Amino acid sequence: MPEEMKTLVVTGLRTQFNTAKGPVAAVRDVNLKVARGEIVGLVGESGSGKSVTGLSIMGLIDAPGEITAGAILLNGEDLRKASPKRLRELRGDRIAMIFQDPMMTLNPVLRIDTQMIEAIRVHDHKVGRQEARERCRDALGLVGIPSPEERLEAYPHEFSGGMRQRVAIAIAMLNRPDIIIADEPTTALDVTIQSQILAQMQKLCRDTGTALIWITHDLTVVAGLTDRVYVMYAGDVVEEAPVEDLLDRPIHPYTDGLIRSIPSHNAPGQPLNQIPGITPALDRMPAGCRFHPRCPRRTDACLEEIALRSFGPAREARCIHPLVEG
Amino acid sequence: MSAALITAEGISRRFAKHPDLAARIANKLGAHHASRVVHAVDDVSLSVNEGEVVGLVGESGCGKSTIGRIIAGIDSPSDGRILYRGEDMAKAEGARARHIALKIQMIFQDPLDSLNPRYRMGEIVREAPRYHRVAPARELEAHVDSVLERVGLDPRTKDRFPHQFSGGQRQRIGIARALAVNPELIVCDESVASLDVSIQAQIINLFMRLRRELGLSYIFISHDIGVVRHISDRVVVMYLGRVVEEAPVEELFAHANHPYTQALLREVPRLDNRHISFTPLSGEIASPLAPPPGCHFHPRCPFAMDVCKRVRPALLEIAPGHKSACHLNTEPAAAAAEA
């Protein structure tokens, strides 16, 4: 597919935070592509830069953070070059974000209808209040909120956690955006509620052609939900692959270690395969491959900077000792 | 089978919202303000044998943490009793009470919340064994060092504060603190939930190694079915304050009986499910303030019958060691008619 057909193309993104000890890069040289209707997983542990990548795409990085390089093309338009006014027009209309905590989205002192109607009319002044209200009601019904007409008049505290997250999802979907970035939206929820929300997100993407970036640390969710996956470690994308390839034939030793450490992948009662050591702090990154101190396959050559390279169609990894040869 | 180390018999725990001043005055004047009571745990019995790991699973508000806290002695039950090797813990007094209380320790979800930020790591681990004279004063430091080494912490870092450790190391401090008084049972409440996947594996391996080396028993409370399956010998499933099913781990995963357990196991995301269409259980978890009558699960249950709305199903043995609380097991005729 040609690049201009993609909904979102991120190239060479670098986001750094300027600290008293000097700048530290939370995200460096990240490339992402998402096609219309595609569900992409962005997987990583704490400090991998996955959330900062999402916030950078949304233009929500504030001082002392700063995007210092790269381009973020939404339908061909570079968001880094867009004015603050243009960004406000796009956010909530063409591109939307769902956070782990729905109270990041919801205003606790306003009724749900007030917040939802505002989200429609701020982007399209021609829509009347009554029509906007009907669209809000339908949106709540779509995400599975019972008796949406009455619930429109409720305040956020009158909803349970799972219901609040559904309201946040309904708001993100209101204007049928081209892409939604979801940052661990189901991590705090119970299993049965999580699977309700996954079902609805999946259906909405299929029905409306909205693209979705699902940021998570949970590979088991990624397995069922996504088409393609990017794995991040310490600010780098270390592997990119269709979901089957990634889970069945991982290339990067970090991806392999993550998959092996999942309990269901190990015989019950036996010791789990573990990745030794911990994720390095941002201001004390090892030279070369950032994973090398924890990697069973490391050699002296890993002390050099490693570039992403291709391992066949739609597969890239940042490793010189891959588990699968390309 | 080895003898029961801890037995919880008919434990209930109710939390009441006490009426405020206005409500008390109104009541004096003849109004009838019912106080709101939450049945967090409703007539739950369970036991842990020596050296056994019991997994306790369920969703938010099902009472799994409350029962854990009651067994650990942090909270006391409204009804029922806890037996340590057959001895009622509430009836023990003085030195004996303190001695058996030490045998059960607890490890919490967020180590930063449960470690005093102003204590150095060494003090955190040393405090309890010093107070309870677990080791003679001369040998106390050696005792602390050996516990630290056992959980994989460097005794040279004893002077550091909790915030100077990583998440996984903080959890190890919590484990060392519990081990320092030589417990026999450890209640782990979501003890690996806040850790990254690669660190979670390290801590689970540590739990299993300690069990082998020290013959520890665990009650492992978690919403993560994958973790519970990996570490447990027996699993207890709770829903809204009640036990709905209990079975040896492989029996439960092979032959889940209760419709809630079946739904729970089906909806756990799995690595080998690709591009699946999620077909979720409908409905919300009911509020424990106003649980549905009869079987608490009936409003969400695909097999709900008339009797489920009226009568609480008893927890009955359906196979050796396998108990389930479902009317389908006792009224197969009715179930067949419904189907």
XYZ file of C-alpha atoms in Angstrom:
665
model
C 0.000 0.000 0.000
C 1.442 3.431 -0.890
C 2.345 5.648 2.053
C -0.300 8.289 1.277
C -3.035 5.682 1.739
C -2.069 5.212 5.379
C -4.114 6.974 8.044
C -1.098 7.659 10.207
C 2.591 7.657 9.325
C 5.145 8.496 12.005
C 8.788 8.741 10.911
C 11.900 9.335 12.977
C 9.998 10.500 16.083
C 12.245 11.598 18.937
C 10.802 12.935 22.184
C 13.057 14.037 24.989
C 12.681 15.463 28.459
C 15.017 18.279 29.503
C 16.091 17.536 33.057
C 18.578 19.160 35.409
C 21.071 16.492 34.339
C 20.552 17.294 30.656
C 18.134 15.977 28.038
C 17.043 12.323 28.204
C 15.308 10.720 25.217
C 12.145 8.797 26.181
C 11.459 7.944 22.546
C 14.107 7.894 19.851
C 13.713 7.318 16.136
C 10.300 5.636 16.204
C 8.558 4.776 12.917
C 4.906 3.698 12.866
C 2.360 3.205 10.091
C -1.324 2.524 10.583
C -3.764 1.835 7.717
C -7.504 2.543 7.668
C -9.427 0.114 9.893
C -6.209 -1.509 11.121
C -5.702 -2.441 14.792
C -2.075 -2.038 15.808
C -0.592 -3.048 19.154
C 2.175 -0.991 20.786
C 3.685 -3.254 23.421
C 6.239 -2.492 26.093
C 6.931 -2.409 29.828
C 7.116 0.646 32.112
C 9.575 3.173 30.744
C 9.619 1.737 27.232
C 8.256 4.978 25.757
C 4.976 3.541 24.535
C 2.770 6.103 26.291
C 5.080 8.990 25.385
C 4.801 7.879 21.745
C 0.994 8.067 22.013
C 1.080 11.472 23.695
C 3.563 12.752 21.087
C 1.224 11.770 18.248
C -1.619 13.609 20.004
C 0.565 16.713 20.478
C 0.163 16.445 24.260
C 3.830 16.688 25.236
C 4.391 19.671 27.538
C 7.590 21.206 28.914
C 10.017 19.897 30.065
C 9.192 17.379 27.343
C 9.806 18.224 23.708
C 9.565 16.522 20.322
C 12.932 17.221 18.726
C 12.754 15.298 15.455
C 10.473 13.415 13.132
C 7.228 13.816 11.233
C 3.690 12.776 12.254
C 1.480 12.570 9.156
C -2.275 12.218 9.726
C -3.907 11.652 6.319
C -0.807 13.268 4.806
C -0.887 16.388 7.028
C 2.148 16.931 9.285
C 0.840 17.476 12.820
C 4.181 18.841 13.987
C 3.779 21.745 11.551
C 0.106 22.344 12.421
C -0.888 25.479 14.378
C -2.376 25.065 17.889
C -5.766 26.062 16.403
C -5.540 23.396 13.708
C -4.502 20.795 16.332
C -7.574 21.638 18.418
C -9.735 21.129 15.330
C -8.195 17.718 14.675
C -8.105 16.392 18.234
C -11.422 14.873 19.232
C -12.546 15.038 15.595
C -10.059 13.173 13.374
C -7.809 11.758 16.096
C -8.815 10.804 19.625
C -7.228 9.254 22.697
C -8.526 6.965 25.455
C -6.564 6.952 28.695
C -6.088 4.248 31.313
C -8.021 6.322 33.824
C -11.335 7.493 32.302
C -11.396 10.418 34.727
C -8.575 11.886 32.608
C -11.247 12.321 29.920
C -14.322 13.124 32.006
C -14.983 16.330 33.890
C -16.301 15.290 37.336
C -18.575 18.338 37.779
C -20.396 18.196 34.428
C -23.173 15.849 33.387
C -22.335 13.324 30.691
C -24.685 14.951 28.145
C -23.059 18.386 28.620
C -19.623 16.912 27.959
C -20.667 14.794 25.007
C -22.740 17.461 23.247
C -19.850 19.900 23.617
C -17.515 17.372 22.013
C -19.741 17.293 18.912
C -20.635 20.971 18.612
C -17.155 22.344 19.176
C -16.138 20.595 15.951
C -19.331 21.194 13.979
C -21.325 24.318 14.850
C -24.099 23.430 12.382
C -25.304 20.488 14.487
C -28.272 21.483 16.665
C -28.448 20.567 20.355
C -31.235 18.080 19.830
C -29.466 16.291 16.977
C -26.205 16.239 18.965
C -28.045 14.766 21.921
C -29.479 11.976 19.791
C -26.020 11.159 18.459
C -24.699 11.005 22.036
C -27.485 8.675 23.062
C -26.771 6.373 20.124
C -23.037 6.413 20.948
C -23.715 5.332 24.543
C -26.000 2.577 23.275
C -23.268 1.383 20.897
C -20.758 0.878 23.713
C -23.332 -1.139 25.654
C -24.598 1.281 28.298
C -28.108 0.243 29.352
C -30.903 2.867 29.155
C -28.659 5.518 27.530
C -31.375 8.175 27.501
C -31.473 8.339 31.318
C -27.744 7.808 31.749
C -27.022 10.935 29.674
C -28.190 12.979 32.638
C -25.858 11.262 35.123
C -22.577 12.589 36.492
C -19.351 10.596 36.080
C -19.295 9.495 39.758
C -22.635 7.728 39.252
C -20.984 5.221 36.903
C -18.877 2.191 37.798
C -15.262 2.057 36.556
C -16.111 -0.105 33.563
C -19.067 2.118 32.640
C -16.918 5.262 32.876
C -14.373 3.725 30.525
C -17.221 2.984 28.090
C -18.346 6.614 28.269
C -14.761 7.680 27.508
C -14.744 5.305 24.536
C -18.126 6.629 23.367
C -16.733 10.183 23.492
C -13.640 9.135 21.538
C -15.884 7.527 18.885
C -18.421 10.403 18.713
C -17.060 12.160 15.651
C -15.983 8.943 13.923
C -12.276 9.803 14.057
C -9.830 8.357 11.560
C -7.681 6.992 14.357
C -7.978 6.327 18.084
C -4.997 5.923 20.384
C -5.928 3.798 23.405
C -3.417 3.811 26.290
C -4.015 0.698 28.461
C -7.770 1.389 28.670
C -8.666 -2.011 30.119
C -5.705 -2.646 32.413
C -7.589 -1.567 35.546
C -10.764 -3.476 34.662
C -12.007 -6.943 35.512
C -11.710 -9.761 33.009
C -15.398 -9.973 32.071
C -15.649 -6.183 31.681
C -12.376 -6.076 29.709
C -13.686 -8.578 27.215
C -16.912 -6.564 26.806
C -14.878 -3.465 25.957
C -12.519 -5.322 23.611
C -15.558 -6.707 21.778
C -17.003 -3.245 21.324
C -13.726 -1.657 20.143
C -13.246 -4.457 17.653
C -16.771 -4.046 16.283
C -16.524 -0.274 16.050
C -13.255 -0.471 14.091
C -14.712 -3.014 11.687
C -17.938 -1.075 11.172
C -16.547 2.444 10.850
C -13.058 1.917 9.392
C -11.469 3.724 12.344
C -7.841 2.766 12.856
C -6.729 1.896 16.380
C -3.405 1.953 18.216
C -3.706 -0.187 21.353
C -0.937 0.597 23.856
C -0.463 -2.186 26.401
C 1.993 -4.364 28.295
C -0.298 -7.390 27.964
C 0.649 -9.694 25.081
C -2.401 -11.904 25.669
C -4.745 -9.002 24.841
C -2.627 -8.150 21.807
C -2.938 -11.750 20.578
C -6.717 -11.611 20.332
C -7.240 -8.006 19.299
C -4.568 -6.731 16.938
C -3.459 -7.211 13.331
C 0.098 -5.961 13.690
C 2.401 -5.241 16.633
C 5.290 -2.931 17.489
C 7.399 -3.924 20.508
C 9.201 -1.110 22.338
C 12.098 -1.351 24.786
C 13.803 1.610 26.480
C 12.615 4.133 23.883
C 13.311 2.061 20.765
C 11.024 0.020 18.567
C 12.879 -3.311 18.696
C 10.501 -5.374 16.579
C 7.590 -4.921 14.189
C 5.549 -7.827 12.809
C 2.075 -9.176 12.026
C 0.674 -10.601 15.250
C 0.987 -14.301 14.301
C 4.628 -13.918 13.227
C 5.471 -11.974 16.365
C 3.980 -14.511 18.765
C 4.965 -17.690 16.921
C 8.337 -16.663 15.476
C 9.744 -13.721 17.438
C 12.988 -12.277 16.064
C 14.232 -10.109 18.910
C 15.444 -11.817 22.124
C 13.429 -9.299 24.185
C 10.164 -10.217 22.443
C 11.031 -13.880 22.914
C 11.734 -13.309 26.624
C 8.413 -11.482 27.104
C 6.447 -14.307 25.481
C 8.282 -16.983 27.461
C 7.673 -15.274 30.786
C 3.856 -15.448 30.432
C 2.601 -18.081 32.921
C 0.261 -19.825 30.443
C 3.296 -20.434 28.223
C 5.006 -22.442 30.943
C 4.198 -25.822 32.433
C 2.229 -25.292 35.686
C 4.406 -25.416 38.779
C 7.668 -25.189 36.843
C 9.878 -22.104 37.212
C 8.904 -19.393 34.699
C 11.393 -18.343 32.079
C 12.520 -14.949 33.289
C 14.424 -12.072 31.750
C 17.207 -11.281 34.217
C 17.812 -7.720 35.399
C 15.584 -4.653 35.080
C 14.760 -1.988 32.497
C 17.524 0.652 32.533
C 16.767 4.179 33.802
C 16.457 6.800 31.042
C 19.522 8.715 32.156
C 21.722 5.628 32.443
C 21.172 3.876 29.132
C 23.728 1.257 28.142
C 25.655 1.920 24.933
C 24.681 0.187 21.721
C 21.715 -2.180 21.897
C 19.847 -1.063 25.022
C 18.770 -4.617 25.780
C 22.267 -6.147 25.663
C 22.954 -6.272 29.453
C 19.882 -8.548 29.867
C 20.274 -10.492 26.614
C 21.366 -14.147 26.506
C 22.669 -13.760 22.916
C 24.852 -10.669 23.413
C 28.356 -10.314 21.992
C 30.829 -7.430 21.865
C 29.274 -6.363 18.567
C 26.099 -5.393 20.488
C 27.972 -2.415 21.976
C 27.634 -0.619 18.623
C 24.420 1.206 17.655
C 22.069 -1.282 16.002
C 19.756 -0.181 13.187
C 16.301 -1.568 12.431
C 16.524 -3.946 9.523
C 14.080 -5.866 7.408
C 13.323 -9.557 7.964
C 10.891 -10.038 5.093
C 7.605 -8.327 4.267
C 6.202 -6.187 7.097
C 8.834 -7.489 9.525
C 11.604 -5.420 11.059
C 13.792 -5.893 14.103
C 16.681 -4.108 15.776
C 19.026 -7.030 16.406
C 22.232 -8.523 15.022
C 21.715 -11.909 16.715
C 18.111 -12.612 15.692
C 16.278 -15.807 16.653
C 14.954 -16.143 13.093
C 17.150 -15.285 10.091
C 15.609 -12.932 7.517
C -3.621 -35.762 52.610
C -1.774 -33.580 55.065
C -3.592 -31.888 57.933
C -5.237 -28.497 57.594
C -2.905 -25.692 58.647
C -5.530 -22.973 58.599
C -9.284 -23.453 58.456
C -11.753 -20.617 58.006
C -15.225 -21.662 59.142
C -18.350 -19.772 58.080
C -16.627 -16.407 57.837
C -18.851 -13.383 57.239
C -17.789 -9.767 57.246
C -20.296 -6.948 57.144
C -19.419 -3.284 56.828
C -22.145 -0.922 58.015
C -22.304 2.763 57.287
C -23.004 4.297 60.674
C -25.836 6.824 60.660
C -24.615 10.405 60.865
C -25.892 12.931 63.441
C -28.845 14.073 61.293
C -29.958 10.460 60.741
C -29.631 9.650 64.472
C -31.775 12.675 65.416
C -34.310 11.749 62.739
C -34.423 8.189 64.102
C -34.989 9.488 67.655
C -37.918 11.490 66.301
C -39.422 8.353 64.851
C -37.991 8.181 61.288
C -36.704 4.834 60.066
C -33.315 5.275 58.473
C -32.016 1.816 57.723
C -28.229 1.729 57.949
C -26.644 0.470 54.727
C -24.811 -2.809 55.172
C -22.329 -4.316 52.734
C -21.922 -8.074 52.962
C -18.305 -8.132 51.809
C -17.900 -11.788 52.759
C -20.955 -13.998 53.237
C -20.521 -17.361 54.973
C -17.225 -18.433 53.408
C -15.346 -21.536 54.504
C -11.974 -22.566 53.190
C -8.896 -24.385 54.384
C -5.220 -24.470 53.554
C -3.189 -27.609 54.112
C 0.439 -27.637 55.096
C 2.640 -26.804 52.090
C -0.357 -26.083 49.884
C -0.949 -23.101 47.586
C -4.586 -22.029 47.381
C -5.490 -19.556 44.633
C -8.357 -17.171 45.375
C -9.833 -15.605 42.244
C -12.704 -13.274 41.509
C -13.441 -9.806 40.271
C -13.468 -6.436 42.055
C -15.700 -6.401 45.098
C -16.028 -10.177 45.393
C -14.521 -10.140 48.883
C -11.282 -11.970 48.084
C -9.101 -9.309 49.717
C -11.364 -9.081 52.766
C -11.164 -12.818 53.429
C -7.380 -12.606 52.996
C -7.139 -9.795 55.520
C -9.322 -11.707 57.994
C -7.157 -14.828 57.735
C -4.028 -12.702 58.172
C -5.580 -11.212 61.340
C -5.652 -7.633 60.015
C -9.441 -7.550 60.099
C -11.812 -9.542 62.293
C -14.843 -11.461 61.061
C -18.434 -10.502 61.944
C -19.250 -14.225 62.176
C -17.250 -17.423 62.007
C -13.825 -18.422 63.239
C -10.281 -19.063 62.070
C -8.535 -22.234 63.254
C -4.745 -22.610 63.347
C -4.003 -26.360 63.437
C -7.460 -26.852 64.949
C -7.035 -24.119 67.597
C -9.450 -21.156 67.537
C -7.217 -18.107 67.023
C -9.705 -15.723 68.668
C -9.628 -17.760 71.905
C -5.833 -17.806 72.246
C -4.418 -15.330 74.747
C -1.186 -13.559 75.619
C 2.061 -15.049 74.375
C 0.258 -17.914 72.646
C -1.922 -15.458 70.659
C 1.145 -13.475 69.572
C 2.985 -16.646 68.650
C 0.271 -18.050 66.369
C -0.479 -14.622 64.885
C 3.115 -14.535 63.580
C 2.564 -17.798 61.709
C 0.391 -15.999 59.168
C 1.889 -13.064 57.292
C 0.627 -10.929 54.435
C 2.207 -9.372 51.333
C 0.372 -6.520 49.655
C -0.160 -5.342 46.104
C 1.730 -2.082 46.061
C 4.981 -2.305 47.983
C 5.350 1.496 48.050
C 2.051 1.778 49.949
C 2.972 -0.906 52.448
C 6.579 0.087 53.217
C 7.239 3.019 55.540
C 9.013 5.567 53.305
C 11.002 6.956 56.248
C 12.419 3.633 57.373
C 15.585 2.244 55.888
C 15.227 -1.160 54.257
C 17.139 -2.882 57.076
C 14.844 -1.387 59.714
C 11.746 -2.488 57.823
C 12.893 -6.104 57.807
C 14.442 -6.020 61.314
C 11.554 -4.432 63.237
C 9.246 -7.417 63.642
C 11.849 -10.094 64.513
C 13.402 -7.743 67.077
C 10.088 -6.952 68.763
C 8.980 -10.585 68.802
C 12.477 -11.850 69.742
C 12.530 -14.262 66.845
C 16.316 -14.356 67.084
C 18.582 -13.525 70.067
C 19.839 -9.921 69.922
C 23.385 -11.069 69.053
C 22.164 -13.057 66.071
C 19.518 -10.610 64.863
C 21.673 -8.991 62.192
C 22.767 -12.371 60.837
C 19.112 -13.451 60.756
C 18.121 -10.315 58.792
C 21.012 -10.814 56.348
C 20.097 -14.423 55.726
C 16.463 -13.480 55.009
C 17.596 -10.750 52.610
C 19.885 -13.136 50.778
C 17.105 -15.683 50.556
C 14.850 -13.234 48.667
C 17.676 -11.952 46.455
C 18.439 -8.605 48.115
C 21.985 -7.448 48.793
C 22.470 -6.941 52.590
C 24.827 -4.056 51.713
C 21.751 -2.055 50.591
C 20.184 -2.138 54.093
C 20.776 1.607 54.541
C 18.675 2.585 51.536
C 15.105 3.880 51.662
C 12.231 2.156 49.791
C 12.123 4.793 47.023
C 15.702 3.942 46.085
C 14.691 0.438 45.002
C 12.974 -0.670 41.791
C 9.426 -2.071 41.825
C 10.571 -5.687 41.806
C 13.104 -5.084 44.595
C 10.457 -3.333 46.714
C 8.249 -6.398 46.394
C 11.236 -8.459 47.580
C 11.497 -6.178 50.651
C 7.817 -6.895 51.398
C 8.522 -10.617 51.097
C 11.622 -10.372 53.322
C 9.613 -8.528 55.990
C 7.011 -11.303 55.987
C 9.646 -14.064 56.092
C 11.634 -12.480 58.907
C 9.260 -13.860 61.581
C 9.332 -17.442 60.227
C 5.690 -17.716 59.088
C 3.995 -20.903 57.911
C 1.341 -19.280 55.721
C 1.695 -16.162 53.569
C -1.360 -14.373 52.205
C -0.344 -12.711 48.915
C -2.894 -10.077 47.901
C -2.357 -9.231 44.207
C 1.351 -9.341 44.982
C 2.516 -9.420 41.370
C -0.269 -7.353 39.766
C 1.597 -4.054 39.641
C 4.831 -5.516 38.249
C 5.994 -5.598 34.630
C 5.792 -8.955 32.866
C 9.518 -9.681 32.997
C 9.747 -8.722 36.703
C 6.512 -10.582 37.519
C 8.129 -13.818 36.331
C 11.110 -13.213 38.648
C 8.841 -12.710 41.693
C 6.618 -15.731 40.906
C 9.761 -17.860 40.641
C 10.888 -16.506 44.018
C 7.533 -17.487 45.602
C 7.862 -21.019 44.234
C 11.472 -21.367 45.377
C 10.601 -20.185 48.921
C 7.801 -22.717 49.028
C 10.201 -25.524 48.137
C 12.935 -24.391 50.524
C 10.809 -23.473 53.549
C 7.706 -25.624 53.092
C 5.528 -22.488 53.070
C 1.823 -22.429 52.318
C 0.273 -19.574 50.386
C -3.127 -18.077 49.831
C -2.576 -16.441 46.470
C -5.214 -13.781 45.796
C -5.283 -12.570 42.211
C -7.536 -11.556 39.359
C -4.935 -12.947 36.925
C -6.111 -16.475 36.159
C -2.908 -17.340 34.280
C -0.762 -16.603 37.337
C -3.111 -18.487 39.672
C -3.157 -21.525 37.410
C 0.606 -21.563 37.322
C 1.256 -21.367 41.036
C -1.758 -22.989 42.774
C -2.612 -26.529 43.855
C -6.257 -25.683 44.514
C -8.410 -22.768 43.362
C -11.351 -21.067 45.075
C -13.575 -18.864 42.905
C -15.576 -16.087 44.577
C -18.412 -13.937 43.294
C -19.981 -11.112 45.325
C -18.863 -12.330 48.732
C -19.543 -16.038 48.260
C -17.553 -19.039 47.139
C -19.116 -20.334 43.913
C -16.625 -23.075 43.092
C -13.601 -24.808 44.545
C -11.450 -27.524 42.940
C -7.908 -28.804 42.414
C -6.295 -26.579 39.782
C -6.267 -28.962 36.806
C -9.767 -30.239 37.604
C -11.064 -26.653 37.620
C -9.484 -25.775 34.277
C -10.587 -29.036 32.675
C -14.111 -29.291 34.126
C -15.291 -25.896 35.341
C -18.791 -26.444 36.663
C -20.233 -23.097 37.712
C -21.429 -20.879 34.822
C -19.483 -17.949 36.301
C -16.238 -19.918 36.405
C -16.856 -21.085 32.848
C -17.358 -17.493 31.674
C -14.337 -16.276 33.621
C -12.045 -18.920 32.121
C -13.422 -18.384 28.614
C -12.797 -14.644 28.726
C -9.236 -14.732 29.962
C -7.175 -13.397 27.044
C -4.844 -16.125 25.809
C -1.713 -16.043 23.733
C -2.985 -18.694 21.320
C -6.254 -16.903 20.524
C -5.637 -14.824 17.380
C -8.024 -12.357 15.741
C -10.836 -13.708 17.855
C -14.282 -12.186 18.043
C -14.833 -11.484 21.706
C -18.184 -12.836 22.892
C -18.440 -11.419 26.350
C -20.661 -12.239 29.276
C -23.340 -9.566 29.396
C -24.124 -7.344 32.332
C -22.220 -5.608 35.081
C -21.017 -6.972 38.385
C -23.828 -6.113 40.789
C -23.142 -3.791 43.689
C -22.443 -5.611 46.980
C -24.728 -3.026 48.612
C -27.717 -4.519 46.799
C -26.811 -8.027 45.644
C -29.471 -9.860 43.627
C -31.536 -12.362 45.660
C -31.046 -16.123 45.367
C -27.893 -16.938 43.403
C -25.929 -13.664 43.100
C -24.916 -14.553 39.564
C -28.394 -15.172 38.119
C -28.886 -11.815 36.302
C -25.798 -12.550 34.158
C -26.199 -16.291 33.913
C -27.224 -17.775 30.543
C -28.834 -20.782 32.297
C -30.759 -18.897 34.996
C -33.945 -20.691 36.122
C -36.781 -19.569 38.302
C -35.303 -21.170 41.419
C -32.047 -19.199 40.956
C -33.901 -15.952 41.625
C -35.263 -17.178 44.949
C -32.990 -19.727 46.610
C -29.309 -19.443 47.439
C -27.590 -22.534 45.995
C -25.546 -24.588 48.453
C -21.865 -25.337 47.881
C -22.020 -29.092 47.174
C -19.356 -31.628 46.340
C -19.864 -32.756 42.715
C -16.645 -34.769 42.357
C -13.883 -35.646 44.827
C -12.496 -32.320 46.081
C -14.607 -30.363 43.590
C -17.407 -28.191 45.016
C -19.787 -25.919 43.172
C -22.741 -23.751 44.202
C -25.180 -24.026 41.322
C -28.814 -25.170 41.091
C -28.029 -26.860 37.772
C -26.293 -29.619 39.730
C -29.323 -30.443 41.842
C -32.171 -29.800 39.417
C -31.096 -31.390 36.174
C -34.743 -31.964 35.152
C -35.524 -28.279 35.403
C -32.322 -27.420 33.573
C -33.133 -29.793 30.743
C -36.623 -28.319 30.429
C -35.176 -24.824 30.158
C -32.610 -25.777 27.546
